[in-house]
PDB file of N, CA and C in Angstrom:
ATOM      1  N   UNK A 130       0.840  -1.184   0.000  1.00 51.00           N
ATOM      2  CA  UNK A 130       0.000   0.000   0.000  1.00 51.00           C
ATOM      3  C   UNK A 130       0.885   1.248   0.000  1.00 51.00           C
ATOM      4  N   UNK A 131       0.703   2.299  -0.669  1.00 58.00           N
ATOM      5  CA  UNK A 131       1.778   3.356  -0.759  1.00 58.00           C
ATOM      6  C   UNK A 131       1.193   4.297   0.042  1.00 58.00           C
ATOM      7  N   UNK A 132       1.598   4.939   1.074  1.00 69.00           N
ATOM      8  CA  UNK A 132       1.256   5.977   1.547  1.00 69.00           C
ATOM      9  C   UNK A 132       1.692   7.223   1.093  1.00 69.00           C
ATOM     10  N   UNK A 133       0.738   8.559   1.221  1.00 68.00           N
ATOM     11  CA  UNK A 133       0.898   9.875   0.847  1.00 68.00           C
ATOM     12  C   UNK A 133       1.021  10.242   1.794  1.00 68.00           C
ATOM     13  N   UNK A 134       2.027  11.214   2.169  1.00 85.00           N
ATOM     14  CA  UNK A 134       2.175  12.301   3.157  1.00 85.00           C
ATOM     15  C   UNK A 134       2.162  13.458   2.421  1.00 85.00           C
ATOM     16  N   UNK A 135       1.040  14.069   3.250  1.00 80.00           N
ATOM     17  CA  UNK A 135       0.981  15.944   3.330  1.00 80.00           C
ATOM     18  C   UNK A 135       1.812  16.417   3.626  1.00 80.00           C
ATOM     19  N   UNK A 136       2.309  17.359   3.463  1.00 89.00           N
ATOM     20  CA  UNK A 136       2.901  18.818   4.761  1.00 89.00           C
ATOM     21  C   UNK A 136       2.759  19.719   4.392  1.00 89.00           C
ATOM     22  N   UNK A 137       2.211  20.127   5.064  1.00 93.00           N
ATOM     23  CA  UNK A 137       1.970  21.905   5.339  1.00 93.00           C
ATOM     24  C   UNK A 137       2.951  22.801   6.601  1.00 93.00           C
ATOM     25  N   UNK A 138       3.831  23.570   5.761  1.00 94.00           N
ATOM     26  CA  UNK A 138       4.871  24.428   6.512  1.00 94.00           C
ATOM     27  C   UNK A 138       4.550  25.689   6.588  1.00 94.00           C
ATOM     28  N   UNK A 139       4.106  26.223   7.745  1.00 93.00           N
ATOM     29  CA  UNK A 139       3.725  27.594   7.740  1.00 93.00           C
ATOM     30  C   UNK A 139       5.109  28.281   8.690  1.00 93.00           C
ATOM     31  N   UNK A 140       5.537  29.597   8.261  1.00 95.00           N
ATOM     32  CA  UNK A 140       6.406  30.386   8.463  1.00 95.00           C
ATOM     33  C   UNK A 140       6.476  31.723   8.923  1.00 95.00           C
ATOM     34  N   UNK A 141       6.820  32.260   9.918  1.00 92.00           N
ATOM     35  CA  UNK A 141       7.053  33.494  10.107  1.00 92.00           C
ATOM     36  C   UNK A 141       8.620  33.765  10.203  1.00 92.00           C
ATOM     37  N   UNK A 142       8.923  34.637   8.898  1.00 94.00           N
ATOM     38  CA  UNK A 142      10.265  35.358   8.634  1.00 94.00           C
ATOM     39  C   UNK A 142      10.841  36.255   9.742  1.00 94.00           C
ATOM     40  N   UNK A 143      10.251  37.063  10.598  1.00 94.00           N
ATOM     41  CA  UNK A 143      10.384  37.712  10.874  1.00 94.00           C
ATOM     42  C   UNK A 143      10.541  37.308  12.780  1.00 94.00           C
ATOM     43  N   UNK A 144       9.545  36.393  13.033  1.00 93.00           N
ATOM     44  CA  UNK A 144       9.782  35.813  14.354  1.00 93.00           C
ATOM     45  C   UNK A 144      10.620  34.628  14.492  1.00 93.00           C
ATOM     46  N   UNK A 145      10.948  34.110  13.182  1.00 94.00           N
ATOM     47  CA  UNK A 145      11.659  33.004  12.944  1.00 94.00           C
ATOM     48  C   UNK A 145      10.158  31.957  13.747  1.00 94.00           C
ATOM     49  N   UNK A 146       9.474  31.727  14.043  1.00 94.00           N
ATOM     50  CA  UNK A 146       8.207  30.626  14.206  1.00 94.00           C
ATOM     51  C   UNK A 146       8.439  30.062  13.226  1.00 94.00           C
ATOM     52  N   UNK A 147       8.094  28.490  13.731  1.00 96.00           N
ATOM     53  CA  UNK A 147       7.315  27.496  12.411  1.00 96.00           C
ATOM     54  C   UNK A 147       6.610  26.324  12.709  1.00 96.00           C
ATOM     55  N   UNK A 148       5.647  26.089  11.516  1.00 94.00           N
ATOM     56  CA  UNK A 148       5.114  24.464  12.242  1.00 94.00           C
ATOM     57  C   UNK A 148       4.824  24.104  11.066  1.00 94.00           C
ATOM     58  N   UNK A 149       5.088  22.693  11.470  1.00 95.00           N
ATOM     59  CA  UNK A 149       5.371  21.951  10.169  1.00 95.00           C
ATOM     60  C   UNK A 149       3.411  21.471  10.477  1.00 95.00           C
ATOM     61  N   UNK A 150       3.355  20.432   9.350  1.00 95.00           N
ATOM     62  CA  UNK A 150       2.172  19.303   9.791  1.00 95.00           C
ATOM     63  C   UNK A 150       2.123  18.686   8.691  1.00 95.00           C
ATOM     64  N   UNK A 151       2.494  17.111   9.119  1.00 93.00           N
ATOM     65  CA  UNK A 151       2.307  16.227   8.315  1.00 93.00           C
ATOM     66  C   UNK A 151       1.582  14.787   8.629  1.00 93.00           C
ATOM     67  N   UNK A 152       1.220  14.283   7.767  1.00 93.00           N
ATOM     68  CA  UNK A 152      -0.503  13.549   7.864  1.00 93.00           C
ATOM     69  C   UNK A 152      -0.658  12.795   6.996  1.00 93.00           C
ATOM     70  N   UNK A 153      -0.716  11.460   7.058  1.00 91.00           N
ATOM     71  CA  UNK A 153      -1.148  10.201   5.998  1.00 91.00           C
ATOM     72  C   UNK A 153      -2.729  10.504   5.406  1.00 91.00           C
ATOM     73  N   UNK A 154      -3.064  11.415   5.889  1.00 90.00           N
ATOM     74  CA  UNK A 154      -4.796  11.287   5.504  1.00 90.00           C
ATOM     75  C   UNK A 154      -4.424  11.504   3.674  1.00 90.00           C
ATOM     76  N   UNK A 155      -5.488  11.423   2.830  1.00 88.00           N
ATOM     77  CA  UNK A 155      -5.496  12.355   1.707  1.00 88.00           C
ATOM     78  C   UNK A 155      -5.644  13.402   1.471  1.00 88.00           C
ATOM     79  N   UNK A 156      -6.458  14.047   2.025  1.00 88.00           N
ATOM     80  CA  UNK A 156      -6.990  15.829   2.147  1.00 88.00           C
ATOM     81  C   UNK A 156      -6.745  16.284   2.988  1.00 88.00           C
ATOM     82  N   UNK A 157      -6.707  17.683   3.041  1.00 90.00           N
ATOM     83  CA  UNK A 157      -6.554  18.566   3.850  1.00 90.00           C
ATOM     84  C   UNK A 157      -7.705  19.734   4.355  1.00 90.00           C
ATOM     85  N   UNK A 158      -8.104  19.796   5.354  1.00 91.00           N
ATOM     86  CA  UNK A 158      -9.463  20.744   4.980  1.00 91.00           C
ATOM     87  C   UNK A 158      -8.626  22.013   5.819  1.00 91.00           C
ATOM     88  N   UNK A 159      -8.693  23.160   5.464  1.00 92.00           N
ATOM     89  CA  UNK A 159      -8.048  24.254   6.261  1.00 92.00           C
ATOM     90  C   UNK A 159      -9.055  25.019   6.434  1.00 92.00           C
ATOM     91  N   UNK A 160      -9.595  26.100   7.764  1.00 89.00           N
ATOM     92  CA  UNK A 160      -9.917  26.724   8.187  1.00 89.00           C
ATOM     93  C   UNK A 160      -9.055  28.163   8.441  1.00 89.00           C
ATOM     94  N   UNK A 161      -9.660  29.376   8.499  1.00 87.00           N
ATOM     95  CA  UNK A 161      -9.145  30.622   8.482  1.00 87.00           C
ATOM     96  C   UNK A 161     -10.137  31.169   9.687  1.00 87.00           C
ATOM     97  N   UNK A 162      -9.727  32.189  10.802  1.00 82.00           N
ATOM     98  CA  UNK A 162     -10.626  32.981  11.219  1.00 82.00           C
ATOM     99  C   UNK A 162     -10.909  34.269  10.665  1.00 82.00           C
ATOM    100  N   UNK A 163     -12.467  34.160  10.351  1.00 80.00           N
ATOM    101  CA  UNK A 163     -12.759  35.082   9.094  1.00 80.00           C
ATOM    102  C   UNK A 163     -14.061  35.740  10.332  1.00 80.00           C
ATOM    103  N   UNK A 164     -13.576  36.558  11.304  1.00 75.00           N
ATOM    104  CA  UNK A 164     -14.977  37.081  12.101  1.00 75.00           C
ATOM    105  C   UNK A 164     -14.371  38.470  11.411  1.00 75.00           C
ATOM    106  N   UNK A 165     -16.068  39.210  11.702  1.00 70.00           N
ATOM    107  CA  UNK A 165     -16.045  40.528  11.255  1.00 70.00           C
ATOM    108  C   UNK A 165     -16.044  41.815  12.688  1.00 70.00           C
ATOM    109  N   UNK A 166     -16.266  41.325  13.653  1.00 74.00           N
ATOM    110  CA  UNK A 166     -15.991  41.681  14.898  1.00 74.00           C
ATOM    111  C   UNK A 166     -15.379  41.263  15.401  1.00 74.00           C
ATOM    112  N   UNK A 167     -14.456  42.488  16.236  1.00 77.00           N
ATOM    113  CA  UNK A 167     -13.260  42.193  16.972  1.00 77.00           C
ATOM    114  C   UNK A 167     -13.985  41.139  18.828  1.00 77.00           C
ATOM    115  N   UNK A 168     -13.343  40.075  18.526  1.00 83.00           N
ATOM    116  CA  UNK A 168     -13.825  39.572  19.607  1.00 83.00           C
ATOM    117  C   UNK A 168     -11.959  39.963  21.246  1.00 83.00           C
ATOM    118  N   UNK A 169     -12.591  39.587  22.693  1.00 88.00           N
ATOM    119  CA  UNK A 169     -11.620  39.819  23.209  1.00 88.00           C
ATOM    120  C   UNK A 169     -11.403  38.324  23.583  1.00 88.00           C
ATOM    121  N   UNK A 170     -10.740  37.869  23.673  1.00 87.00           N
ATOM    122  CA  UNK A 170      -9.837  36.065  23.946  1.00 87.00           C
ATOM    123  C   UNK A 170      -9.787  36.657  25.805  1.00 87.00           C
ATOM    124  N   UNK A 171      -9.852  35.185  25.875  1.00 92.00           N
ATOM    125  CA  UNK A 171      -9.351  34.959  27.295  1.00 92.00           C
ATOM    126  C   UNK A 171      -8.667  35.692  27.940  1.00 92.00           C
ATOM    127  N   UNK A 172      -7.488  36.137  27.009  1.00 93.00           N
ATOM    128  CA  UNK A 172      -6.050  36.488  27.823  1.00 93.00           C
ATOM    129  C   UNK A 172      -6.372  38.182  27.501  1.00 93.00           C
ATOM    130  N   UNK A 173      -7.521  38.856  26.973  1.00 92.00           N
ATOM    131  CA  UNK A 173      -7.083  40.141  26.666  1.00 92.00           C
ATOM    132  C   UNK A 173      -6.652  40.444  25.517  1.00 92.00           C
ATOM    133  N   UNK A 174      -6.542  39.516  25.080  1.00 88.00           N
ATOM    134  CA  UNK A 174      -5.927  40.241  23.280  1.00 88.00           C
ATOM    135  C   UNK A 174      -7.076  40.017  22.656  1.00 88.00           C
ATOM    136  N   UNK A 175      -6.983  40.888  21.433  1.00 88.00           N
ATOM    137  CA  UNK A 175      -8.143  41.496  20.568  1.00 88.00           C
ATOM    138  C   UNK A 175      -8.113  40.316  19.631  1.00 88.00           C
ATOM    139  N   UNK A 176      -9.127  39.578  19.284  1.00 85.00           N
ATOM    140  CA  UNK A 176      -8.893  38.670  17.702  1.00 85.00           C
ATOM    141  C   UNK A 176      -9.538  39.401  16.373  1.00 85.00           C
ATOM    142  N   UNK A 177      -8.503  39.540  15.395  1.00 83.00           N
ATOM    143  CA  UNK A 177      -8.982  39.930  14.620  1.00 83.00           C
ATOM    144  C   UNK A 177      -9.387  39.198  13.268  1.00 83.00           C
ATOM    145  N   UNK A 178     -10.082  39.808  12.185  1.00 81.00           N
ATOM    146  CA  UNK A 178      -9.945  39.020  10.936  1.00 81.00           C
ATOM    147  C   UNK A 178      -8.589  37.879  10.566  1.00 81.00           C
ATOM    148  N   UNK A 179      -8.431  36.815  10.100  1.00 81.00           N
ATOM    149  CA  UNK A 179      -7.793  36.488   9.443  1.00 81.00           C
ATOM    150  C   UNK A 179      -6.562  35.861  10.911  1.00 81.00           C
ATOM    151  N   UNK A 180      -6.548  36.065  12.312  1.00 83.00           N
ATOM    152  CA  UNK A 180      -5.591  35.667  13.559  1.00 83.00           C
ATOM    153  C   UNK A 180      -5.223  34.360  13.543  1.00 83.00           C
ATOM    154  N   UNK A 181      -5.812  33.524  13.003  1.00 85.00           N
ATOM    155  CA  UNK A 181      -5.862  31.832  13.355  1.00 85.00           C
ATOM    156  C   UNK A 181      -6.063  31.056  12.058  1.00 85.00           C
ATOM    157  N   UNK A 182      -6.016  29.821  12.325  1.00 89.00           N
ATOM    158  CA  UNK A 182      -5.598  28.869  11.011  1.00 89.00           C
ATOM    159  C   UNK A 182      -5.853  27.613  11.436  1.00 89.00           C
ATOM    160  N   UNK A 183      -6.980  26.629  10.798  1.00 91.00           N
ATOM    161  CA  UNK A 183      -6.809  25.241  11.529  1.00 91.00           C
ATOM    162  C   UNK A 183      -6.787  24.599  10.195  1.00 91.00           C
ATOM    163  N   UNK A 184      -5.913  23.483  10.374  1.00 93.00           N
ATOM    164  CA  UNK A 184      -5.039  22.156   9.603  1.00 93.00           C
ATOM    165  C   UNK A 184      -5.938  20.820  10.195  1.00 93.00           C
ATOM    166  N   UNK A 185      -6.728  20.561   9.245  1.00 92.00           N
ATOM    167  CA  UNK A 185      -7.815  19.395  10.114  1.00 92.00           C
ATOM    168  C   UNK A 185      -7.493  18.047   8.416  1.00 92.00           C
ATOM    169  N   UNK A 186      -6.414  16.824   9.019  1.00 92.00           N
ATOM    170  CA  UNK A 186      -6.517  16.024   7.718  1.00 92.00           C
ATOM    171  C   UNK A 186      -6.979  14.990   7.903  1.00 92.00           C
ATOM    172  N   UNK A 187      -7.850  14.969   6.725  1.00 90.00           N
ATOM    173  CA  UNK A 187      -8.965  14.214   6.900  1.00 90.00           C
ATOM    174  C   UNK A 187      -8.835  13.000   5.697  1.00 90.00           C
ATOM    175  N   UNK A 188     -10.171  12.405   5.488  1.00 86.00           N
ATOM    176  CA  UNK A 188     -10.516  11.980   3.888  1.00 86.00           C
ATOM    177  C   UNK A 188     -11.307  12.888   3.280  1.00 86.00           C
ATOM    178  N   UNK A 189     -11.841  12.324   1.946  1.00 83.00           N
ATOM    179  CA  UNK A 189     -12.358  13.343   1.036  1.00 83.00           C
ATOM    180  C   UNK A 189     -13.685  12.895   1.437  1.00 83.00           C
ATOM    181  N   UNK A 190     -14.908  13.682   1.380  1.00 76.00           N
ATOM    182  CA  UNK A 190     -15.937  13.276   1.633  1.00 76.00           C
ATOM    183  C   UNK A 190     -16.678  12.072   0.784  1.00 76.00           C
ATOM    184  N   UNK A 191     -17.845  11.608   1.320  1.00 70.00           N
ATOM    185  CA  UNK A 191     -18.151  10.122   0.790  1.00 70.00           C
ATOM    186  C   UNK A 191     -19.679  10.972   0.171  1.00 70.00           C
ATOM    187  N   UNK A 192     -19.791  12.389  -1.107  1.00 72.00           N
ATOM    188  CA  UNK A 192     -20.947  12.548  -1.421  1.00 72.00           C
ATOM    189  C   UNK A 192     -21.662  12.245  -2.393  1.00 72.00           C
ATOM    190  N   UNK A 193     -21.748  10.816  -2.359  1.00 69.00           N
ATOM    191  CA  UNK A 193     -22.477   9.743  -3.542  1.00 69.00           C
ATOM    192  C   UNK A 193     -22.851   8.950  -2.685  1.00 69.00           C
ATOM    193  N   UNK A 194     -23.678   8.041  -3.613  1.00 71.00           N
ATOM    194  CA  UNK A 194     -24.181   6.744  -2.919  1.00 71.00           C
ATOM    195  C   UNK A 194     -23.188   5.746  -3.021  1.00 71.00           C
ATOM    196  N   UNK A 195     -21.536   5.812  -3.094  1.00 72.00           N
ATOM    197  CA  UNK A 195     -20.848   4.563  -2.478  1.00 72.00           C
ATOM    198  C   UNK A 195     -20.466   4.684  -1.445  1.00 72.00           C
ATOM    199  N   UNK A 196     -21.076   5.506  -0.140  1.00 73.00           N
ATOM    200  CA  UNK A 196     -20.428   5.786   1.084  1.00 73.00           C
ATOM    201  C   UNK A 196     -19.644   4.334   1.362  1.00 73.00           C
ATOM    202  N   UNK A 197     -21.036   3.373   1.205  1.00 75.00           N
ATOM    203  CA  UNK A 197     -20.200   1.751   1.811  1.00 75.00           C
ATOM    204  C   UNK A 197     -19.408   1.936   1.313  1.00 75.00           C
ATOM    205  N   UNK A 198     -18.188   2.058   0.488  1.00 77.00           N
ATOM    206  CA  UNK A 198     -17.156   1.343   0.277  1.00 77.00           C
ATOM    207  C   UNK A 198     -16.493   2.751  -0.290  1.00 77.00           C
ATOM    208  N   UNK A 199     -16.530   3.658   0.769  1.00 79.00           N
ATOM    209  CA  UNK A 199     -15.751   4.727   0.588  1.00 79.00           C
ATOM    210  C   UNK A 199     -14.762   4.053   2.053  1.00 79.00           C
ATOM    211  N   UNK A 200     -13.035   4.781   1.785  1.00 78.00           N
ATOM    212  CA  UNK A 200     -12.377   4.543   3.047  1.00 78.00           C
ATOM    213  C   UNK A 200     -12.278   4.901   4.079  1.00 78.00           C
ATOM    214  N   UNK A 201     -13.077   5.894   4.407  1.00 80.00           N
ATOM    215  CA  UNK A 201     -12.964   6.760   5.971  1.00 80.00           C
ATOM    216  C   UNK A 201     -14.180   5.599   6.436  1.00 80.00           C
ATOM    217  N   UNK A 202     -14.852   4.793   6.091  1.00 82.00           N
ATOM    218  CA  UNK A 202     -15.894   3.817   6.559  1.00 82.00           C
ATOM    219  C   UNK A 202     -15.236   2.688   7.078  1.00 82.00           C
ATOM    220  N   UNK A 203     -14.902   2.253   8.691  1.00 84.00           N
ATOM    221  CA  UNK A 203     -14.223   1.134   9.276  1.00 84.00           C
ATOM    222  C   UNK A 203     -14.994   0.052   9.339  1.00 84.00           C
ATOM    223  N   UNK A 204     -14.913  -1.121   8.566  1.00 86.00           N
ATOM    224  CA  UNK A 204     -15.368  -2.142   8.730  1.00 86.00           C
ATOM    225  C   UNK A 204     -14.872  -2.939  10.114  1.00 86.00           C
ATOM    226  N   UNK A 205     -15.736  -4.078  10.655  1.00 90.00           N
ATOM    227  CA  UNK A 205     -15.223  -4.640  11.901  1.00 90.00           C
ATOM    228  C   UNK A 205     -14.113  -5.608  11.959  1.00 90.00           C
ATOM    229  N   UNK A 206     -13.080  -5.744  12.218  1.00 92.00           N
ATOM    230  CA  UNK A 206     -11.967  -6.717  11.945  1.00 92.00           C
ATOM    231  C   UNK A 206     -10.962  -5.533  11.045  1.00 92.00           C
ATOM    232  N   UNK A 207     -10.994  -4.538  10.306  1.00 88.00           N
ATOM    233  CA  UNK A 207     -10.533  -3.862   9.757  1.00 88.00           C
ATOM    234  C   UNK A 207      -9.277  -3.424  10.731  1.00 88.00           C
ATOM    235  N   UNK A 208      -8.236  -3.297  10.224  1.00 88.00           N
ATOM    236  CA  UNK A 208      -6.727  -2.771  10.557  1.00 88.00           C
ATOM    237  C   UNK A 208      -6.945  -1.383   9.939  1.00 88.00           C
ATOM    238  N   UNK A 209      -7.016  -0.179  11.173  1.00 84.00           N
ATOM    239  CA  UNK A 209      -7.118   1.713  10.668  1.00 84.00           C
ATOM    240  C   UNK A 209      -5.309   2.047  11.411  1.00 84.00           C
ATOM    241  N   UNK A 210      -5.166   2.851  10.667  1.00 87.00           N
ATOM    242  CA  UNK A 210      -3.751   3.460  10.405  1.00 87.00           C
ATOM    243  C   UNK A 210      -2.609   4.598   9.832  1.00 87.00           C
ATOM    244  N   UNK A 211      -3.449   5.732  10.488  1.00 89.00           N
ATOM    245  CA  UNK A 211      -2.756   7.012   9.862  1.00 89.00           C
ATOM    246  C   UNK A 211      -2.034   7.735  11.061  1.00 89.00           C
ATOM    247  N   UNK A 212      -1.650   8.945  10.469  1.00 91.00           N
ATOM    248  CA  UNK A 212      -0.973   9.475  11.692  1.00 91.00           C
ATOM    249  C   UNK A 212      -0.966  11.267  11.000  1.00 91.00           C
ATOM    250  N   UNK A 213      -1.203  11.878  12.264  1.00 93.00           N
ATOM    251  CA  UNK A 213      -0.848  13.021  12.221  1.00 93.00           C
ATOM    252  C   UNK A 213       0.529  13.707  12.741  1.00 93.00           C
ATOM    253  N   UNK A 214       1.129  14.636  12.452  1.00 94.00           N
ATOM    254  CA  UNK A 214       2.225  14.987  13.412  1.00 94.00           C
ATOM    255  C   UNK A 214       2.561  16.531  12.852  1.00 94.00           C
ATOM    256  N   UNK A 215       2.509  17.317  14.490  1.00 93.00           N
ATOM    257  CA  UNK A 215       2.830  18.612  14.418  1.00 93.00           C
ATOM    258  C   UNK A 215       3.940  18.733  14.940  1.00 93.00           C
ATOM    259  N   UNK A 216       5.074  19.755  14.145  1.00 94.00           N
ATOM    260  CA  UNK A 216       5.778  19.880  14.881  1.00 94.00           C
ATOM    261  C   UNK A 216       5.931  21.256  15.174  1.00 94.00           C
ATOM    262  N   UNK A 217       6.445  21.815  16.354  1.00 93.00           N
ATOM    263  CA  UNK A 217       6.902  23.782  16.266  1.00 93.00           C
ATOM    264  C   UNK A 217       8.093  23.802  16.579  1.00 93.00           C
TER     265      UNK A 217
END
């Protein structure tokens, strides 16, 4: 069976930050924070448009009628086996 690995390397030049993320899934679904009001966080800081980023890897969705025998569907006796890994 050949496995695919993702990675997604996000970078800041300037703080020198980084985080890797890599993931046997096939897809990748990414999220952005896209609010239009400034909300205040826990700690006091302001969140603004665009502050945050989520890396969620997944499969591709099952939107037909072969869900059965789409692969994110675990049969019983079935061997499941991926892995995520962040690093900073």
């Amino acid at each position: 069976m050949e496995v695919l690995i993702i990675v997604i390397v996000l970078e800041d030049s300037h703080s020198g930050r980084k985080l890797k993320l890599s993931s046997s899934y096939p897809a990748m679904q990414i999220y952005t924070c896209n609010v239009s009001s400034r909300q205040t966080l826990s700690n006091g800081k302001i969140l603004k448009q665009y502050d945050a980023i989520c890396f969620e890897p997944q499969y591709v969705g099952a939107f037909d009628s072969n869900y059965d025998n789409h692969p994110a569907k675990l049969r019983k006796g079935q061997h499941y086996q991926h892995f995520i890994k962040l690093e900073i």
